[in-house]
Short mmCIF file of C-alpha atoms in Angstrom, two decimals:
data_model
loop_
_atom_site.label_atom_id
_atom_site.label_comp_id
_atom_site.label_asym_id
_atom_site.label_seq_id
_atom_site.Cartn_x
_atom_site.Cartn_y
_atom_site.Cartn_z
CA UNK A 2 -56.47 18.13 245.44
CA UNK A 3 -54.07 16.97 242.76
CA UNK A 4 -51.09 18.65 244.06
CA UNK A 5 -51.35 16.89 247.37
CA UNK A 6 -51.82 13.83 245.52
CA UNK A 7 -48.68 14.34 243.87
CA UNK A 8 -46.90 15.43 246.95
CA UNK A 9 -47.71 12.40 248.36
CA UNK A 10 -46.21 10.35 245.71
CA UNK A 11 -43.03 12.64 245.91
CA UNK A 12 -43.14 11.39 249.41
CA UNK A 13 -43.39 7.83 248.79
CA UNK A 14 -40.36 7.98 246.11
CA UNK A 15 -38.38 9.67 248.86
CA UNK A 16 -38.91 6.92 251.51
CA UNK A 17 -38.09 4.21 248.66
CA UNK A 18 -34.81 6.00 248.16
CA UNK A 19 -34.04 6.54 251.65
CA UNK A 20 -34.75 2.52 252.24
CA UNK A 21 -32.45 1.87 249.33
CA UNK A 22 -29.64 3.92 251.28
CA UNK A 23 -29.47 1.12 254.14
CA UNK A 24 -27.98 -1.02 251.38
CA UNK A 25 -24.85 1.39 250.84
CA UNK A 26 -21.79 0.31 253.15
CA UNK A 27 -19.00 1.51 250.73
CA UNK A 28 -17.99 3.82 247.79
CA UNK A 29 -18.61 0.79 245.36
CA UNK A 30 -22.23 0.08 246.89
CA UNK A 31 -22.56 3.89 246.56
CA UNK A 32 -21.45 4.25 242.85
CA UNK A 33 -22.16 1.00 241.08
CA UNK A 34 -24.65 -0.41 243.73
CA UNK A 35 -22.18 -3.36 244.27
CA UNK A 36 -22.41 -4.41 240.87
CA UNK A 37 -25.13 -6.41 241.90
CA UNK A 38 -28.27 -5.46 240.06
CA UNK A 39 -30.54 -7.96 237.71
CA UNK A 40 -32.00 -7.70 234.73
CA UNK A 41 -35.22 -5.90 235.19
CA UNK A 42 -33.65 -3.06 237.09
CA UNK A 43 -30.56 -2.60 234.49
CA UNK A 44 -33.38 -2.52 231.74
CA UNK A 45 -35.22 -0.09 233.69
CA UNK A 46 -32.40 2.29 234.41
CA UNK A 47 -31.09 2.46 230.93
CA UNK A 48 -34.60 3.11 229.54
CA UNK A 49 -34.82 5.80 232.17
CA UNK A 50 -31.41 7.32 231.20
CA UNK A 51 -33.10 9.08 228.18
CA UNK A 52 -36.60 8.96 229.11
CA UNK A 53 -36.93 12.13 230.95
CA UNK A 54 -38.39 15.64 230.72
CA UNK A 55 -36.79 15.94 227.17
CA UNK A 56 -38.90 12.71 225.60
CA UNK A 57 -42.31 13.75 227.41
CA UNK A 58 -42.48 17.59 227.10
CA UNK A 59 -39.41 18.51 224.70
CA UNK A 60 -39.49 16.15 221.91
CA UNK A 61 -43.31 16.06 221.67
CA UNK A 62 -43.48 19.96 221.24
CA UNK A 63 -40.90 19.44 218.85
CA UNK A 64 -42.83 16.95 216.86
CA UNK A 65 -45.77 19.27 216.64
CA UNK A 66 -43.36 22.07 215.13
CA UNK A 67 -40.98 19.73 212.75
CA UNK A 68 -42.31 16.35 212.74
CA UNK A 69 -39.91 13.55 212.57
CA UNK A 70 -37.50 15.47 210.76
CA UNK A 71 -36.86 17.31 214.34
CA UNK A 72 -36.25 14.24 216.37
CA UNK A 73 -33.51 12.69 214.44
CA UNK A 74 -31.08 13.29 217.55
CA UNK A 75 -33.66 11.88 220.08
CA UNK A 76 -35.58 9.46 220.26
CA UNK A 77 -33.31 8.13 216.98
CA UNK A 78 -30.07 8.95 217.88
CA UNK A 79 -30.50 8.17 221.79
CA UNK A 80 -31.87 4.86 221.30
CA UNK A 81 -29.14 3.71 218.69
CA UNK A 82 -26.32 5.22 221.39
CA UNK A 83 -28.21 2.88 224.07
CA UNK A 84 -28.04 -0.31 221.65
CA UNK A 85 -24.14 0.48 220.38
CA UNK A 86 -23.02 0.70 223.94
CA UNK A 87 -24.89 -2.45 224.78
CA UNK A 88 -23.36 -4.70 222.09
CA UNK A 89 -19.95 -3.10 221.07
CA UNK A 90 -18.67 -1.03 224.24
CA UNK A 91 -20.51 -2.76 227.37
CA UNK A 92 -18.36 -6.14 227.41
CA UNK A 93 -14.82 -4.60 227.45
CA UNK A 94 -15.87 -1.93 229.86
CA UNK A 95 -17.57 -4.39 232.01
CA UNK A 96 -14.93 -6.76 232.48
CA UNK A 97 -12.24 -3.89 233.44
CA UNK A 98 -14.19 -3.48 236.65
CA UNK A 99 -13.60 0.15 236.76
CA UNK A 100 -15.96 2.74 238.82
CA UNK A 101 -15.98 5.51 236.28
CA UNK A 102 -15.00 6.37 232.54
CA UNK A 103 -12.34 8.79 233.71
CA UNK A 104 -10.55 5.27 235.35
CA UNK A 105 -10.53 3.95 231.79
CA UNK A 106 -8.63 7.19 230.50
CA UNK A 107 -6.01 7.08 233.19
CA UNK A 108 -5.40 3.31 232.97
CA UNK A 109 -5.54 3.45 229.17
CA UNK A 110 -3.52 6.65 228.64
CA UNK A 111 -2.39 8.77 231.43
CA UNK A 112 -3.22 11.14 234.36
CA UNK A 113 -3.76 14.27 232.33
CA UNK A 114 -5.92 12.50 229.66
CA UNK A 115 -8.01 11.41 232.75
CA UNK A 116 -8.26 14.76 234.38
CA UNK A 117 -9.22 16.84 230.84
CA UNK A 118 -11.92 14.29 229.79
CA UNK A 119 -13.37 13.74 233.29
CA UNK A 120 -13.78 17.73 233.37
CA UNK A 121 -15.25 17.65 229.75
CA UNK A 122 -18.01 14.88 231.03
CA UNK A 123 -18.71 16.69 233.99
CA UNK A 124 -19.27 20.17 232.21
CA UNK A 125 -21.80 18.04 229.90
CA UNK A 126 -24.05 17.33 232.74
CA UNK A 127 -24.81 20.78 233.42
CA UNK A 128 -27.45 20.99 230.71
CA UNK A 129 -28.83 17.62 230.94
CA UNK A 130 -29.72 17.92 234.85
CA UNK A 131 -30.69 21.35 234.13
CA UNK A 132 -33.34 20.31 231.56
CA UNK A 133 -34.70 17.87 234.62
CA UNK A 134 -35.00 20.34 236.97
CA UNK A 135 -36.63 22.86 234.88
CA UNK A 136 -39.18 20.44 233.95
CA UNK A 137 -39.73 19.83 237.49
CA UNK A 138 -40.40 23.46 237.99
CA UNK A 139 -42.82 23.28 234.89
CA UNK A 140 -44.68 20.77 236.50
CA UNK A 141 -45.08 22.09 239.86
CA UNK A 142 -45.99 25.26 237.93
CA UNK A 143 -48.79 23.93 236.15
CA UNK A 144 -50.33 21.71 238.99
CA UNK A 145 -50.25 24.84 241.32
CA UNK A 146 -51.97 26.91 238.65
CA UNK A 147 -49.17 29.31 238.88
CA UNK A 148 -49.13 29.75 242.85
CA UNK A 149 -45.99 27.99 242.74
CA UNK A 150 -43.50 30.06 240.11
CA UNK A 151 -41.46 28.25 237.84
CA UNK A 152 -38.13 28.95 239.69
CA UNK A 153 -40.04 27.83 243.06
CA UNK A 154 -40.78 24.69 241.08
CA UNK A 155 -37.31 24.02 240.15
CA UNK A 156 -35.96 24.67 243.63
CA UNK A 157 -38.52 22.12 245.14
CA UNK A 158 -38.17 19.43 242.61
CA UNK A 159 -34.06 19.81 243.16
CA UNK A 160 -34.68 19.32 246.91
CA UNK A 161 -36.42 16.14 246.38
CA UNK A 162 -34.21 14.76 243.95
CA UNK A 163 -31.20 15.67 246.15
CA UNK A 164 -32.60 13.93 249.21
CA UNK A 165 -32.79 10.22 247.95
CA UNK A 166 -29.66 10.74 245.66
CA UNK A 167 -27.38 12.10 248.47
CA UNK A 168 -27.90 9.37 250.69
CA UNK A 169 -28.45 5.98 248.47
CA UNK A 170 -26.58 6.77 245.58
CA UNK A 171 -26.84 3.93 242.73
CA UNK A 172 -29.19 1.74 245.21
CA UNK A 173 -31.75 4.68 245.36
CA UNK A 174 -31.38 5.20 241.70
CA UNK A 175 -31.91 1.69 241.08
CA UNK A 176 -34.78 1.25 243.19
CA UNK A 177 -36.98 4.20 242.63
CA UNK A 178 -36.44 4.01 238.94
CA UNK A 179 -37.94 0.25 239.30
CA UNK A 180 -41.14 1.78 240.71
CA UNK A 181 -41.25 4.64 238.67
CA UNK A 182 -40.78 2.75 235.33
CA UNK A 183 -43.93 0.77 236.35
CA UNK A 184 -45.99 3.82 236.95
CA UNK A 185 -44.57 5.44 233.65
CA UNK A 186 -45.53 2.58 231.35
CA UNK A 187 -48.92 1.91 232.73
CA UNK A 188 -49.91 5.77 233.14
CA UNK A 189 -48.71 6.86 229.50
CA UNK A 190 -50.45 3.89 227.95
CA UNK A 191 -53.99 4.91 230.12
CA UNK A 192 -53.86 8.32 229.18
CA UNK A 193 -52.97 7.61 225.54
CA UNK A 194 -55.67 5.09 225.41
CA UNK A 195 -58.00 7.89 226.75
CA UNK A 196 -56.45 10.59 224.32
CA UNK A 197 -56.67 8.69 221.40
CA UNK A 198 -60.88 8.09 221.98
CA UNK A 199 -61.36 11.51 222.51
CA UNK A 200 -59.75 12.14 219.22
CA UNK A 201 -61.64 10.10 217.24
CA UNK A 202 -59.90 6.85 217.52
CA UNK A 203 -56.08 5.62 216.91
CA UNK A 204 -56.28 5.29 213.30
CA UNK A 205 -57.51 9.10 212.75
CA UNK A 206 -54.85 10.27 214.48
CA UNK A 207 -52.16 8.46 212.54
CA UNK A 208 -54.01 9.03 209.41
CA UNK A 209 -53.99 13.03 209.75
CA UNK A 210 -50.39 13.00 211.32
CA UNK A 211 -49.01 11.13 207.96
CA UNK A 212 -51.37 13.43 205.66
CA UNK A 213 -49.53 16.28 207.32
CA UNK A 214 -46.30 14.78 206.26
CA UNK A 215 -45.10 14.53 210.41
CA UNK A 216 -43.79 10.81 209.61
CA UNK A 217 -41.23 12.16 206.96
CA UNK A 218 -37.77 11.37 208.33
CA UNK A 219 -35.35 10.74 205.82
CA UNK A 220 -33.01 13.68 204.33
CA UNK A 221 -33.58 15.14 201.08
CA UNK A 222 -31.28 14.14 198.24
CA UNK A 223 -29.23 17.06 198.74
CA UNK A 224 -25.79 17.43 199.97
CA UNK A 225 -26.37 20.00 203.01
CA UNK A 226 -29.63 18.52 204.05
CA UNK A 227 -27.78 15.06 204.11
CA UNK A 228 -25.06 16.35 206.34
CA UNK A 229 -27.17 18.30 208.74
CA UNK A 230 -29.19 15.15 209.17
CA UNK A 231 -26.03 13.22 210.05
CA UNK A 232 -24.89 15.82 212.25
CA UNK A 233 -27.97 15.60 214.53
CA UNK A 234 -27.95 11.72 214.35
CA UNK A 235 -24.19 11.54 215.25
CA UNK A 236 -24.37 14.29 218.30
CA UNK A 237 -26.63 12.25 220.18
CA UNK A 238 -25.73 8.65 219.16
CA UNK A 239 -21.91 9.08 219.48
CA UNK A 240 -21.66 12.03 221.82
CA UNK A 241 -23.65 10.20 224.57
CA UNK A 242 -21.49 7.17 224.75
CA UNK A 243 -18.72 8.43 226.50
CA UNK A 244 -21.15 9.33 229.55
CA UNK A 245 -20.73 8.19 232.91
CA UNK A 246 -24.61 7.79 233.65
CA UNK A 247 -24.82 5.27 230.86
CA UNK A 248 -21.62 3.60 231.94
CA UNK A 249 -22.75 3.81 235.62
CA UNK A 250 -25.87 2.16 234.88
CA UNK A 251 -24.35 -0.73 232.65
CA UNK A 252 -21.44 -1.09 234.96
CA UNK A 253 -23.91 -1.95 238.06
CA UNK A 254 -25.05 -5.09 236.32
CA UNK A 255 -24.64 -8.43 238.25
CA UNK A 256 -23.01 -9.97 235.36
CA UNK A 257 -21.76 -9.31 231.58
CA UNK A 258 -24.64 -10.97 229.73
CA UNK A 259 -26.93 -8.52 231.71
CA UNK A 260 -24.85 -5.62 231.05
CA UNK A 261 -24.99 -6.33 227.17
CA UNK A 262 -28.63 -7.19 226.69
CA UNK A 263 -30.19 -4.73 229.56
CA UNK A 264 -28.62 -2.18 227.93
CA UNK A 265 -29.43 -2.95 224.27
CA UNK A 266 -32.83 -3.64 224.89
CA UNK A 267 -33.32 -0.81 227.09
CA UNK A 268 -32.42 1.35 224.04
CA UNK A 269 -35.01 -0.59 221.81
CA UNK A 270 -37.70 -0.23 224.61
CA UNK A 271 -36.75 3.58 224.63
CA UNK A 272 -37.35 4.32 221.00
CA UNK A 273 -40.71 2.47 220.63
CA UNK A 274 -42.00 4.16 224.04
CA UNK A 275 -40.99 7.52 223.21
CA UNK A 276 -43.66 7.09 220.50
CA UNK A 277 -46.32 7.29 223.10
CA UNK A 278 -45.80 11.15 223.90
CA UNK A 279 -45.68 12.10 220.17
CA UNK A 280 -49.19 10.25 219.54
CA UNK A 281 -50.36 12.42 222.78
CA UNK A 282 -49.08 15.64 221.73
CA UNK A 283 -50.66 15.19 218.34
CA UNK A 284 -54.11 14.16 219.69
CA UNK A 285 -53.88 17.70 221.16
CA UNK A 286 -54.18 19.35 218.15
CA UNK A 287 -57.19 17.40 217.21
CA UNK A 288 -59.01 17.78 220.42
CA UNK A 289 -58.07 21.43 220.95
CA UNK A 290 -56.66 23.34 217.89
CA UNK A 291 -57.11 26.55 219.50
CA UNK A 292 -55.10 25.71 222.82
CA UNK A 293 -52.40 24.05 220.64
CA UNK A 294 -52.25 27.23 218.28
CA UNK A 295 -51.97 29.56 221.38
CA UNK A 296 -49.34 27.58 223.35
CA UNK A 297 -47.13 27.35 219.98
CA UNK A 298 -46.74 30.61 220.13
CA UNK A 299 -46.03 31.11 224.06
CA UNK A 300 -44.35 27.54 225.25
CA UNK A 301 -44.72 24.44 223.28
CA UNK A 302 -43.54 22.41 226.48
CA UNK A 303 -46.99 23.20 228.05
CA UNK A 304 -49.10 21.77 225.38
CA UNK A 305 -48.80 17.97 226.97
CA UNK A 306 -49.59 19.14 230.59
CA UNK A 307 -52.54 21.87 229.27
CA UNK A 308 -54.17 19.04 227.40
CA UNK A 309 -54.38 16.45 230.47
CA UNK A 310 -55.35 19.22 233.02
CA UNK A 311 -57.79 20.97 230.59
CA UNK A 312 -59.43 17.60 228.84
CA UNK A 313 -58.95 14.57 231.16
CA UNK A 314 -60.75 13.09 234.08
CA UNK A 315 -59.05 13.47 237.67
CA UNK A 316 -57.93 9.94 237.53
CA UNK A 317 -56.05 10.57 234.43
CA UNK A 318 -54.40 13.89 235.63
CA UNK A 319 -53.35 12.03 238.77
CA UNK A 320 -51.58 9.27 236.67
CA UNK A 321 -50.12 11.32 234.09
CA UNK A 322 -48.69 13.85 236.51
CA UNK A 323 -47.32 10.88 238.50
CA UNK A 324 -45.71 9.33 235.68
CA UNK A 325 -44.31 12.52 234.48
CA UNK A 326 -42.74 13.40 237.84
CA UNK A 327 -41.57 9.67 237.79
CA UNK A 328 -39.85 10.26 234.28
CA UNK A 329 -37.96 13.08 235.45
CA UNK A 330 -37.02 12.24 239.05
CA UNK A 331 -35.62 8.90 237.65
CA UNK A 332 -33.68 10.69 235.28
CA UNK A 333 -32.45 13.61 237.13
CA UNK A 334 -31.24 11.20 240.19
CA UNK A 335 -28.94 8.99 237.80
CA UNK A 336 -27.73 12.33 235.96
CA UNK A 337 -26.77 13.90 239.23
CA UNK A 338 -24.69 11.27 240.38
CA UNK A 339 -22.85 10.63 237.45
CA UNK A 340 -20.80 14.08 237.68
CA UNK A 341 -20.22 14.01 240.88
CA UNK A 342 -18.68 10.55 241.13
CA UNK A 343 -16.62 11.53 238.35
CA UNK A 344 -15.39 14.43 239.98
CA UNK A 345 -14.55 12.63 243.55
CA UNK A 346 -12.80 9.69 241.84
CA UNK A 347 -10.83 11.07 238.85
CA UNK A 348 -10.53 14.81 239.82
CA UNK A 349 -10.22 14.69 243.64
CA UNK A 350 -8.66 11.37 244.15
CA UNK A 351 -5.56 12.33 241.52
CA UNK A 352 -5.00 15.22 244.19
CA UNK A 353 -5.16 13.15 247.17
CA UNK A 354 -3.20 10.02 246.84
CA UNK A 355 -4.06 8.10 250.06
CA UNK A 356 -7.79 8.74 249.85
CA UNK A 357 -9.63 5.96 252.01
CA UNK A 358 -12.65 4.30 251.10
CA UNK A 359 -14.72 6.05 253.43
CA UNK A 360 -13.34 9.58 252.51
CA UNK A 361 -14.10 8.83 248.72
CA UNK A 362 -17.81 8.46 249.86
CA UNK A 363 -18.16 11.29 251.96
CA UNK A 364 -16.47 13.23 248.74
CA UNK A 365 -18.85 12.20 246.63
CA UNK A 366 -22.02 12.94 248.71
CA UNK A 367 -20.52 16.45 249.13
CA UNK A 368 -19.93 16.87 245.50
CA UNK A 369 -23.69 15.67 244.73
CA UNK A 370 -24.64 18.51 247.00
CA UNK A 371 -22.37 21.10 245.45
CA UNK A 372 -23.35 19.69 241.81
CA UNK A 373 -27.05 20.13 242.76
CA UNK A 374 -26.79 23.45 243.84
CA UNK A 375 -24.91 24.33 240.78
CA UNK A 376 -27.28 23.11 238.20
CA UNK A 377 -30.27 24.51 240.35
CA UNK A 378 -28.73 27.82 239.70
CA UNK A 379 -27.93 27.36 236.01
CA UNK A 380 -31.68 26.23 235.62
CA UNK A 381 -33.12 29.32 237.17
CA UNK A 382 -30.55 31.46 235.02
CA UNK A 383 -30.73 30.12 231.84
CA UNK A 384 -33.64 30.89 229.16
CA UNK A 385 -33.09 27.92 227.25
CA UNK A 386 -35.67 25.35 226.22
CA UNK A 387 -35.57 21.70 227.65
CA UNK A 388 -34.75 20.49 224.11
CA UNK A 389 -31.97 23.10 223.68
CA UNK A 390 -30.24 22.31 226.99
CA UNK A 391 -30.20 18.43 226.42
CA UNK A 392 -28.98 18.89 222.90
CA UNK A 393 -25.94 20.96 223.93
CA UNK A 394 -25.22 18.69 226.76
CA UNK A 395 -23.52 16.15 223.93
CA UNK A 396 -21.41 18.55 221.96
CA UNK A 397 -18.45 18.73 224.45
CA UNK A 398 -18.23 14.77 224.90
CA UNK A 399 -18.53 14.33 221.21
CA UNK A 400 -15.81 16.49 220.21
CA UNK A 401 -13.73 15.73 222.90
CA UNK A 402 -14.06 12.04 224.58
CA UNK A 403 -15.90 10.02 222.07
CA UNK A 404 -12.42 9.08 219.76
CA UNK A 405 -10.00 8.39 222.68
CA UNK A 406 -12.69 6.27 224.35
CA UNK A 407 -13.47 4.13 221.13
CA UNK A 408 -9.58 4.09 220.02
CA UNK A 409 -8.60 3.29 223.44
CA UNK A 410 -10.90 0.23 223.38
CA UNK A 411 -10.57 -0.95 219.74
CA UNK A 412 -7.05 0.36 218.29
CA UNK A 413 -4.05 -1.25 219.51
CA UNK A 414 -1.88 1.93 218.59
CA UNK A 415 -3.44 4.49 220.41
CA UNK A 416 -1.51 6.14 222.69
CA UNK A 417 -0.68 9.47 225.06
CA UNK A 418 0.28 11.35 222.19
CA UNK A 419 -2.93 10.32 220.15
CA UNK A 420 -5.04 10.94 223.00
CA UNK A 421 -3.63 14.48 223.52
CA UNK A 422 -3.61 15.43 219.78
CA UNK A 423 -7.17 14.10 219.82
CA UNK A 424 -8.48 16.32 222.66
CA UNK A 425 -6.46 19.38 221.74
CA UNK A 426 -7.80 19.54 218.06
CA UNK A 427 -11.51 18.03 218.76
CA UNK A 428 -12.13 20.47 221.43
CA UNK A 429 -10.28 23.30 220.02
CA UNK A 430 -12.17 22.93 216.33
CA UNK A 431 -15.52 22.93 217.85
CA UNK A 432 -14.91 25.84 219.96
CA UNK A 433 -13.47 27.80 217.22
CA UNK A 434 -16.62 26.69 215.25
CA UNK A 435 -18.82 27.41 217.89
CA UNK A 436 -17.65 30.97 218.56
CA UNK A 437 -16.54 32.29 215.23
CA UNK A 438 -18.46 30.61 212.64
CA UNK A 439 -22.18 31.18 212.25
CA UNK A 440 -23.86 27.72 212.54
CA UNK A 441 -25.08 26.44 208.98
CA UNK A 442 -26.30 23.06 208.37
CA UNK A 443 -23.49 21.30 210.03
CA UNK A 444 -22.98 21.92 213.45
CA UNK A 445 -19.58 22.53 215.17
CA UNK A 446 -19.26 19.49 217.18
CA UNK A 447 -18.99 17.46 213.99
CA UNK A 448 -16.09 19.19 212.61
CA UNK A 449 -14.88 18.69 216.41
CA UNK A 450 -15.12 14.88 216.16
CA UNK A 451 -13.48 14.75 212.52
CA UNK A 452 -10.56 16.90 214.10
CA UNK A 453 -10.69 14.57 217.19
CA UNK A 454 -10.19 11.36 214.88
CA UNK A 455 -7.42 12.84 212.69
CA UNK A 456 -5.36 13.76 216.10
CA UNK A 457 -5.52 10.48 217.52
CA UNK A 458 -4.84 8.55 213.83
CA UNK A 459 -1.86 11.02 213.62
CA UNK A 460 -0.78 10.71 217.10
CA UNK A 461 -1.20 6.65 217.07
CA UNK A 462 0.89 6.31 213.92
CA UNK A 463 3.79 8.66 215.09
CA UNK A 464 4.03 7.93 218.65
CA UNK A 465 5.48 4.98 220.70
CA UNK A 466 2.88 2.40 221.79
CA UNK A 467 1.88 3.03 225.33
CA UNK A 468 4.10 0.90 227.62
CA UNK A 469 1.79 -0.09 230.48
CA UNK A 470 -0.69 -1.23 227.62
CA UNK A 471 1.07 -4.62 226.40
CA UNK A 472 -1.76 -6.75 225.08
CA UNK A 473 -3.61 -4.03 223.02
CA UNK A 474 -6.67 -5.38 221.44
CA UNK A 475 -6.70 -8.50 224.17
CA UNK A 476 -6.26 -6.08 226.84
CA UNK A 477 -8.83 -7.25 229.45
CA UNK A 478 -6.51 -9.24 231.71
CA UNK A 479 -3.81 -6.75 231.20
CA UNK A 480 -5.81 -3.88 232.07
CA UNK A 481 -7.36 -5.57 235.14
CA UNK A 482 -3.91 -6.43 236.60
CA UNK A 483 -2.78 -2.84 236.27
CA UNK A 484 -6.06 -1.51 238.08
CA UNK A 485 -5.67 -3.60 241.04
CA UNK A 486 -1.64 -2.72 241.21
CA UNK A 487 -2.49 1.12 240.93
CA UNK A 488 -5.81 1.18 242.91
CA UNK A 489 -5.58 -1.83 245.37
CA UNK A 490 -8.17 -0.06 247.81
CA UNK A 491 -10.80 -0.06 245.12
CA UNK A 492 -11.10 -3.59 244.88
#
């Protein structure tokens, strides 16, 4: 019965997504919803950027293992990333009226930079989307009491997300996410209220968790511990800034004001709402310590679903799994669209100069389907946890793309030589440490970030200024003029 109600809910979600597809008339509608989205939609989409499988199943399990100390990258780093993007990056990027971040790298630097960084961004999505598909598989597996295997669940989940993303693009992501966010907020609050009661009341749960030291989050006064803490924070906080899905959500806003505040407030609401799965997971240790002890040995990601199926009334089960599927699908659809758009706009279009808008739209849809297939294969073939897949996703963009984006926006001397050195040194150092150095307290991508910054500094000071960026520092009008001249058909 529970499984059938969940299937019904999935069908409704697909219906909303397909209805949204009627609003897609060109590539701009498909990629950035015609830049037409009001504040509540942008807030819901930004909140949903990170509020996925990772938050409900991944970090709640990590919290039981390591307490707040294990959550520096997410939710703390992830929430700060959205707030920083909104307050610092959203305005200059929104004014440039681009389709992708790859467009920025082409206009600010050159085609080579666009191509390499676009490929980095695309690769980074494998783990991120893979984590969502794995979580969908997990949900179907739990709901069907093992009648549907994890891998079959991954295939079903991927198919559902593909259907509405393929046809409706950003409009589908926006409308389905808006509905799904309402389900998530109401559903999780209700289930948490029930679980709190079962565990002896809200204050009892908080006091017990505090007594166990679960709320300690600052590093110890020890240089290595502090560096490890900063590395965990920076990976997500800065590595997620040059990501197409964040940019795409911001860029779909109706105006600049919505782009800035929808993103910043989405980040704040994510941080506070991410506390709910943590609270829920901890109540499980009080309600059924034996189950938690068993699953800590087997698979910590199953603790929350098992708590719900084993101890909650049927209505709460329906609401929880509906909310969980909402969480995962809203994240999966947006993150499936982002790499596909980057590929068609920044890789394909560069080799196919006279591509029409219709052809770009078709190419993007074909890429969505192809990338979905690739990620499904990755999710089935890998044995990484959801949390592990997500953490690995941002390493490449932190080492390769963060410095060229930030310097390009805010440093007038950033130039092609700087971008080239930044990418080569950043990615080279990261890969060198990743392959040959045993991972210690400081993760390889942090060394990559430092090397990337040094490369940009050296190139910017030694090389000539970029000729097509005359008003560096006051560049929005110049960039826009250049973009219209270079790509008249996208306007």
